[in-house]
Amino acid sequence: MKALVPVKRVVDFNVKVRVKADQTGVDLANVKMSMNPFDEIAVEEAVRLKEAGTVSEIIAVSIGPEKAQDQIRQALAMGADRGILVKTEMDAESLAVAKILKAIAEEEKPDLVILGKQAIDDDRNQTGQMLAALLGWPQGTFASEVKKDGDKLLVTREIDGGLQTVSLSLPAIVTTDLRLNEPRYASLPNIMKAKKKPLDVKTAEDYGVDLTPRLEVLKVSEPPKRSAGIKVASVEELVEKLKNEAGVL
């Protein structure tokens, strides 16, 4: 069984994001970049499935600039077998990413595509679902547990009402949630080995995908600063303020 794991290069989750002075986007100058945390969980789950003998090969894929090789190498150090970088300096939208992944899936013929439920830079939560629609494959989103059961894949999903377990026929798409696992730290020997693992560099044109944006960003601004709270003397005063000032009742 072959697993395809897309990973995205994003601003590190520990970094405080700054908006550009002209409000055209987020300032990325001299900012630490890392693998999207949800994608890191996806890599870890694929590696665990490989260690359990369920998966035989893991392919890490990233769509981004030349430096996205760093995130692919991290996935290789965690246990992936080879990588594919689709090189572009453009900020690829979810649909374009899904189209490229579809083309790669048709070429590589994986049994499982496992990726983060969303990227922490845009929070779109779209790519996995779009990819499932384009391929016509079953999907298990927001996974908190993944188990192989015969020729099926059992995925426990985190939903508003609790947990839901779905049985998926392979090939399938799975998107990972935070509680699925805790990613491992790559050891120094594995980091050195990752440098020798194969990494192919492609372009969107190689897969016949147009990356021209369909959306236009008009302005990016920081949220307004929260004002200080106040103390109220009674429940009646609280209800009055919630009703007349906050307008939530």
CSV table of C-alpha atoms in Angstrom, one decimal:
chain,number,residue,atom,x,y,z
A,1,MET,CA,0.0,0.0,0.0
A,2,LYS,CA,1.4,3.4,-1.1
A,3,ALA,CA,0.7,6.6,0.8
A,4,LEU,CA,0.9,10.2,-0.6
A,5,VAL,CA,1.4,12.9,2.1
A,6,PRO,CA,1.2,16.6,0.9
A,7,VAL,CA,3.0,19.0,3.2
A,8,LYS,CA,2.9,22.8,3.2
A,9,ARG,CA,5.5,25.4,4.1
A,10,VAL,CA,3.9,28.0,6.5
A,11,VAL,CA,5.0,30.5,9.1
A,12,ASP,CA,6.0,28.7,12.2
A,13,PHE,CA,3.1,28.5,14.7
A,14,ASN,CA,5.3,30.1,17.5
A,15,VAL,CA,5.8,33.3,15.4
A,16,LYS,CA,3.6,36.3,15.8
A,17,VAL,CA,2.3,37.2,12.4
A,18,ARG,CA,2.9,40.7,11.1
A,19,VAL,CA,0.9,42.4,8.4
A,20,LYS,CA,2.7,44.4,5.7
A,21,ALA,CA,2.6,48.2,6.0
A,22,ASP,CA,0.7,48.5,2.7
A,23,GLN,CA,-1.8,45.8,3.9
A,24,THR,CA,-1.2,43.6,0.8
A,25,GLY,CA,-0.4,40.5,2.8
A,26,VAL,CA,1.6,39.0,5.7
A,27,ASP,CA,5.2,40.0,6.1
A,28,LEU,CA,7.4,37.0,5.5
A,29,ALA,CA,10.8,38.7,5.6
A,30,ASN,CA,13.2,37.0,8.0
A,31,VAL,CA,10.3,34.9,9.5
A,32,LYS,CA,10.9,31.3,10.6
A,33,MET,CA,9.0,28.9,8.3
A,34,SER,CA,8.0,25.3,9.2
A,35,MET,CA,5.9,22.4,8.1
A,36,ASN,CA,2.2,23.0,8.6
A,37,PRO,CA,1.4,21.3,12.0
A,38,PHE,CA,-1.6,19.3,10.7
A,39,ASP,CA,0.6,18.0,7.8
A,40,GLU,CA,3.3,17.0,10.3
A,41,ILE,CA,0.6,14.9,12.0
A,42,ALA,CA,-0.3,13.3,8.6
A,43,VAL,CA,3.4,12.4,8.0
A,44,GLU,CA,3.6,10.8,11.5
A,45,GLU,CA,0.4,8.8,10.9
A,46,ALA,CA,1.7,7.5,7.5
A,47,VAL,CA,5.0,6.5,9.2
A,48,ARG,CA,3.1,4.7,12.0
A,49,LEU,CA,1.1,2.8,9.3
A,50,LYS,CA,4.4,1.9,7.6
A,51,GLU,CA,5.9,0.7,10.9
A,52,ALA,CA,2.8,-1.4,11.4
A,53,GLY,CA,3.3,-3.0,8.0
A,54,THR,CA,0.2,-1.5,6.5
A,55,VAL,CA,2.0,1.0,4.2
A,56,SER,CA,5.0,0.1,2.1
A,57,GLU,CA,6.0,3.4,0.7
A,58,ILE,CA,5.5,7.1,1.7
A,59,ILE,CA,5.8,9.9,-0.8
A,60,ALA,CA,6.0,13.5,0.6
A,61,VAL,CA,4.7,16.2,-1.8
A,62,SER,CA,5.0,20.0,-1.4
A,63,ILE,CA,3.8,22.8,-3.7
A,64,GLY,CA,5.7,26.0,-3.1
A,65,PRO,CA,9.1,27.7,-3.5
A,66,GLU,CA,12.5,26.1,-3.7
A,67,LYS,CA,12.9,26.4,0.1
A,68,ALA,CA,9.9,24.1,0.5
A,69,GLN,CA,12.5,21.3,0.0
A,70,ASP,CA,13.3,21.9,3.7
A,71,GLN,CA,9.8,20.7,4.7
A,72,ILE,CA,10.0,17.7,2.4
A,73,ARG,CA,13.4,16.8,3.9
A,74,GLN,CA,11.8,17.0,7.3
A,75,ALA,CA,9.2,14.5,6.2
A,76,LEU,CA,11.9,12.3,4.8
A,77,ALA,CA,13.8,12.4,8.1
A,78,MET,CA,10.6,11.4,9.9
A,79,GLY,CA,10.3,8.3,7.7
A,80,ALA,CA,9.0,9.2,4.2
A,81,ASP,CA,10.8,7.4,1.4
A,82,ARG,CA,10.9,10.0,-1.3
A,83,GLY,CA,9.7,13.5,-2.1
A,84,ILE,CA,8.2,15.6,-4.9
A,85,LEU,CA,8.5,19.4,-5.0
A,86,VAL,CA,6.2,21.2,-7.4
A,87,LYS,CA,8.1,24.4,-7.6
A,88,THR,CA,6.2,27.7,-7.8
A,89,GLU,CA,6.7,31.2,-6.4
A,90,MET,CA,2.9,31.8,-6.6
A,91,ASP,CA,0.6,31.3,-3.6
A,92,ALA,CA,-1.4,28.4,-5.0
A,93,GLU,CA,-5.1,28.4,-4.1
A,94,SER,CA,-6.8,25.3,-2.8
A,95,LEU,CA,-8.4,24.2,-6.1
A,96,ALA,CA,-5.0,24.5,-8.0
A,97,VAL,CA,-3.3,22.5,-5.2
A,98,ALA,CA,-6.0,19.8,-5.4
A,99,LYS,CA,-5.6,19.6,-9.2
A,100,ILE,CA,-1.9,19.1,-8.9
A,101,LEU,CA,-2.3,16.5,-6.3
A,102,LYS,CA,-4.9,14.8,-8.5
A,103,ALA,CA,-2.4,14.6,-11.3
A,104,ILE,CA,0.3,13.2,-9.0
A,105,ALA,CA,-2.2,10.7,-7.6
A,106,GLU,CA,-3.0,9.5,-11.1
A,107,GLU,CA,0.7,9.2,-11.8
A,108,GLU,CA,1.8,7.5,-8.6
A,109,LYS,CA,-1.4,5.5,-7.9
A,110,PRO,CA,-1.4,5.7,-4.1
A,111,ASP,CA,-3.9,3.7,-2.0
A,112,LEU,CA,-4.1,6.5,0.6
A,113,VAL,CA,-3.7,10.3,0.5
A,114,ILE,CA,-3.3,11.6,4.0
A,115,LEU,CA,-2.9,15.4,4.7
A,116,GLY,CA,-3.7,18.0,7.3
A,117,LYS,CA,-7.3,19.1,7.6
A,118,GLN,CA,-6.1,22.8,7.0
A,119,ALA,CA,-3.1,25.0,6.8
A,120,ILE,CA,-2.5,27.4,9.7
A,121,ASP,CA,-1.7,30.3,7.3
A,122,ASP,CA,-5.1,30.5,5.4
A,123,ASP,CA,-7.3,28.1,7.5
A,124,ARG,CA,-9.2,27.2,4.3
A,125,ASN,CA,-9.9,23.5,5.1
A,126,GLN,CA,-10.6,22.8,1.4
A,127,THR,CA,-7.8,20.9,-0.3
A,128,GLY,CA,-8.7,17.4,1.0
A,129,GLN,CA,-12.3,17.7,0.2
A,130,MET,CA,-11.6,19.1,-3.3
A,131,LEU,CA,-9.1,16.4,-4.0
A,132,ALA,CA,-11.6,13.7,-3.0
A,133,ALA,CA,-14.2,15.3,-5.3
A,134,LEU,CA,-11.8,15.5,-8.3
A,135,LEU,CA,-10.6,11.9,-7.9
A,136,GLY,CA,-14.1,10.5,-6.9
A,137,TRP,CA,-12.5,8.8,-3.9
A,138,PRO,CA,-14.2,8.4,-0.4
A,139,GLN,CA,-12.9,10.7,2.3
A,140,GLY,CA,-12.6,10.7,6.1
A,141,THR,CA,-12.0,14.3,7.3
A,142,PHE,CA,-10.9,15.5,10.8
A,143,ALA,CA,-9.5,12.1,11.7
A,144,SER,CA,-8.6,11.4,15.3
A,145,GLU,CA,-7.9,7.6,14.7
A,146,VAL,CA,-7.1,5.6,11.5
A,147,LYS,CA,-7.1,1.8,11.4
A,148,LYS,CA,-6.8,-0.7,8.6
A,149,ASP,CA,-9.6,-3.3,8.8
A,150,GLY,CA,-9.2,-5.9,6.0
A,151,ASP,CA,-9.5,-4.1,2.7
A,152,LYS,CA,-11.2,-1.1,4.4
A,153,LEU,CA,-9.9,1.9,6.3
A,154,LEU,CA,-11.7,2.8,9.5
A,155,VAL,CA,-11.5,6.5,10.3
A,156,THR,CA,-12.8,8.0,13.5
A,157,ARG,CA,-13.9,11.6,12.8
A,158,GLU,CA,-14.2,14.5,15.3
A,159,ILE,CA,-17.6,16.1,14.7
A,160,ASP,CA,-19.7,18.6,16.6
A,161,GLY,CA,-21.8,15.9,18.3
A,162,GLY,CA,-18.8,13.8,19.3
A,163,LEU,CA,-17.1,11.0,17.3
A,164,GLN,CA,-18.1,9.3,14.1
A,165,THR,CA,-16.4,6.3,12.6
A,166,VAL,CA,-16.6,5.8,8.8
A,167,SER,CA,-15.5,2.8,6.8
A,168,LEU,CA,-13.7,3.8,3.6
A,169,SER,CA,-12.9,1.7,0.5
A,170,LEU,CA,-9.4,2.2,-0.8
A,171,PRO,CA,-8.1,4.3,-2.4
A,172,ALA,CA,-9.2,7.1,0.0
A,173,ILE,CA,-8.5,10.6,1.3
A,174,VAL,CA,-7.9,11.2,5.0
A,175,THR,CA,-7.4,14.6,6.6
A,176,THR,CA,-5.9,14.8,10.1
A,177,ASP,CA,-7.0,16.5,13.2
A,178,LEU,CA,-4.8,17.5,16.2
A,179,ARG,CA,-5.6,14.5,18.4
A,180,LEU,CA,-4.7,11.9,15.9
A,181,ASN,CA,-1.1,11.6,17.2
A,182,GLU,CA,2.0,13.5,18.5
A,183,PRO,CA,4.6,13.8,15.7
A,184,ARG,CA,8.1,12.5,16.5
A,185,TYR,CA,11.3,14.5,16.4
A,186,ALA,CA,13.6,13.4,13.6
A,187,SER,CA,16.9,12.0,14.9
A,188,LEU,CA,20.2,13.3,13.7
A,189,PRO,CA,21.1,10.0,11.8
A,190,ASN,CA,17.7,10.1,10.1
A,191,ILE,CA,18.2,13.8,9.2
A,192,MET,CA,21.5,12.8,7.5
A,193,LYS,CA,19.9,9.9,5.7
A,194,ALA,CA,17.1,12.2,4.4
A,195,LYS,CA,19.6,14.2,2.5
A,196,LYS,CA,20.3,11.2,0.3
A,197,LYS,CA,16.7,10.2,-0.3
A,198,PRO,CA,15.3,11.0,-3.8
A,199,LEU,CA,13.5,14.3,-4.3
A,200,ASP,CA,12.1,15.2,-7.7
A,201,VAL,CA,11.5,18.8,-8.7
A,202,LYS,CA,8.5,19.5,-11.0
A,203,THR,CA,6.4,22.5,-12.1
A,204,ALA,CA,2.7,23.0,-12.3
A,205,GLU,CA,3.1,23.0,-16.1
A,206,ASP,CA,4.4,19.4,-15.9
A,207,TYR,CA,0.9,18.5,-14.6
A,208,GLY,CA,-1.0,20.8,-16.9
A,209,VAL,CA,-2.4,23.0,-14.1
A,210,ASP,CA,-2.9,26.7,-14.4
A,211,LEU,CA,-2.0,28.5,-11.1
A,212,THR,CA,-3.5,31.8,-12.0
A,213,PRO,CA,-5.4,33.1,-8.9
A,214,ARG,CA,-9.2,33.1,-9.0
A,215,LEU,CA,-9.5,35.2,-5.9
A,216,GLU,CA,-8.2,38.7,-5.3
A,217,VAL,CA,-7.0,39.9,-1.9
A,218,LEU,CA,-8.3,43.4,-1.4
A,219,LYS,CA,-6.7,44.1,2.0
A,220,VAL,CA,-5.1,42.3,4.9
A,221,SER,CA,-5.4,43.8,8.4
A,222,GLU,CA,-4.9,42.8,11.9
A,223,PRO,CA,-7.9,42.3,14.1
A,224,PRO,CA,-8.9,45.2,16.4
A,225,LYS,CA,-7.3,45.1,19.9
A,226,ARG,CA,-9.7,43.9,22.6
A,227,SER,CA,-10.8,46.5,25.1
A,228,ALA,CA,-10.5,45.9,28.8
A,229,GLY,CA,-13.4,44.2,30.5
A,230,ILE,CA,-15.5,45.6,33.4
A,231,LYS,CA,-17.0,44.2,36.5
A,232,VAL,CA,-20.8,44.3,37.1
A,233,ALA,CA,-22.5,44.4,40.5
A,234,SER,CA,-25.4,42.1,39.8
A,235,VAL,CA,-26.9,39.6,37.4
A,236,GLU,CA,-29.5,42.1,36.4
A,237,GLU,CA,-26.8,44.6,35.3
A,238,LEU,CA,-25.0,41.8,33.4
A,239,VAL,CA,-28.2,40.9,31.5
A,240,GLU,CA,-28.8,44.6,30.8
A,241,LYS,CA,-25.4,45.1,29.3
A,242,LEU,CA,-25.5,41.9,27.3
A,243,LYS,CA,-28.9,43.0,25.9
A,244,ASN,CA,-28.4,46.7,25.3
A,245,GLU,CA,-24.6,47.1,24.8
A,246,ALA,CA,-23.3,43.8,23.4
A,247,GLY,CA,-26.5,43.0,21.6
A,248,VAL,CA,-26.2,39.2,22.2
A,249,LEU,CA,-29.5,38.7,23.9
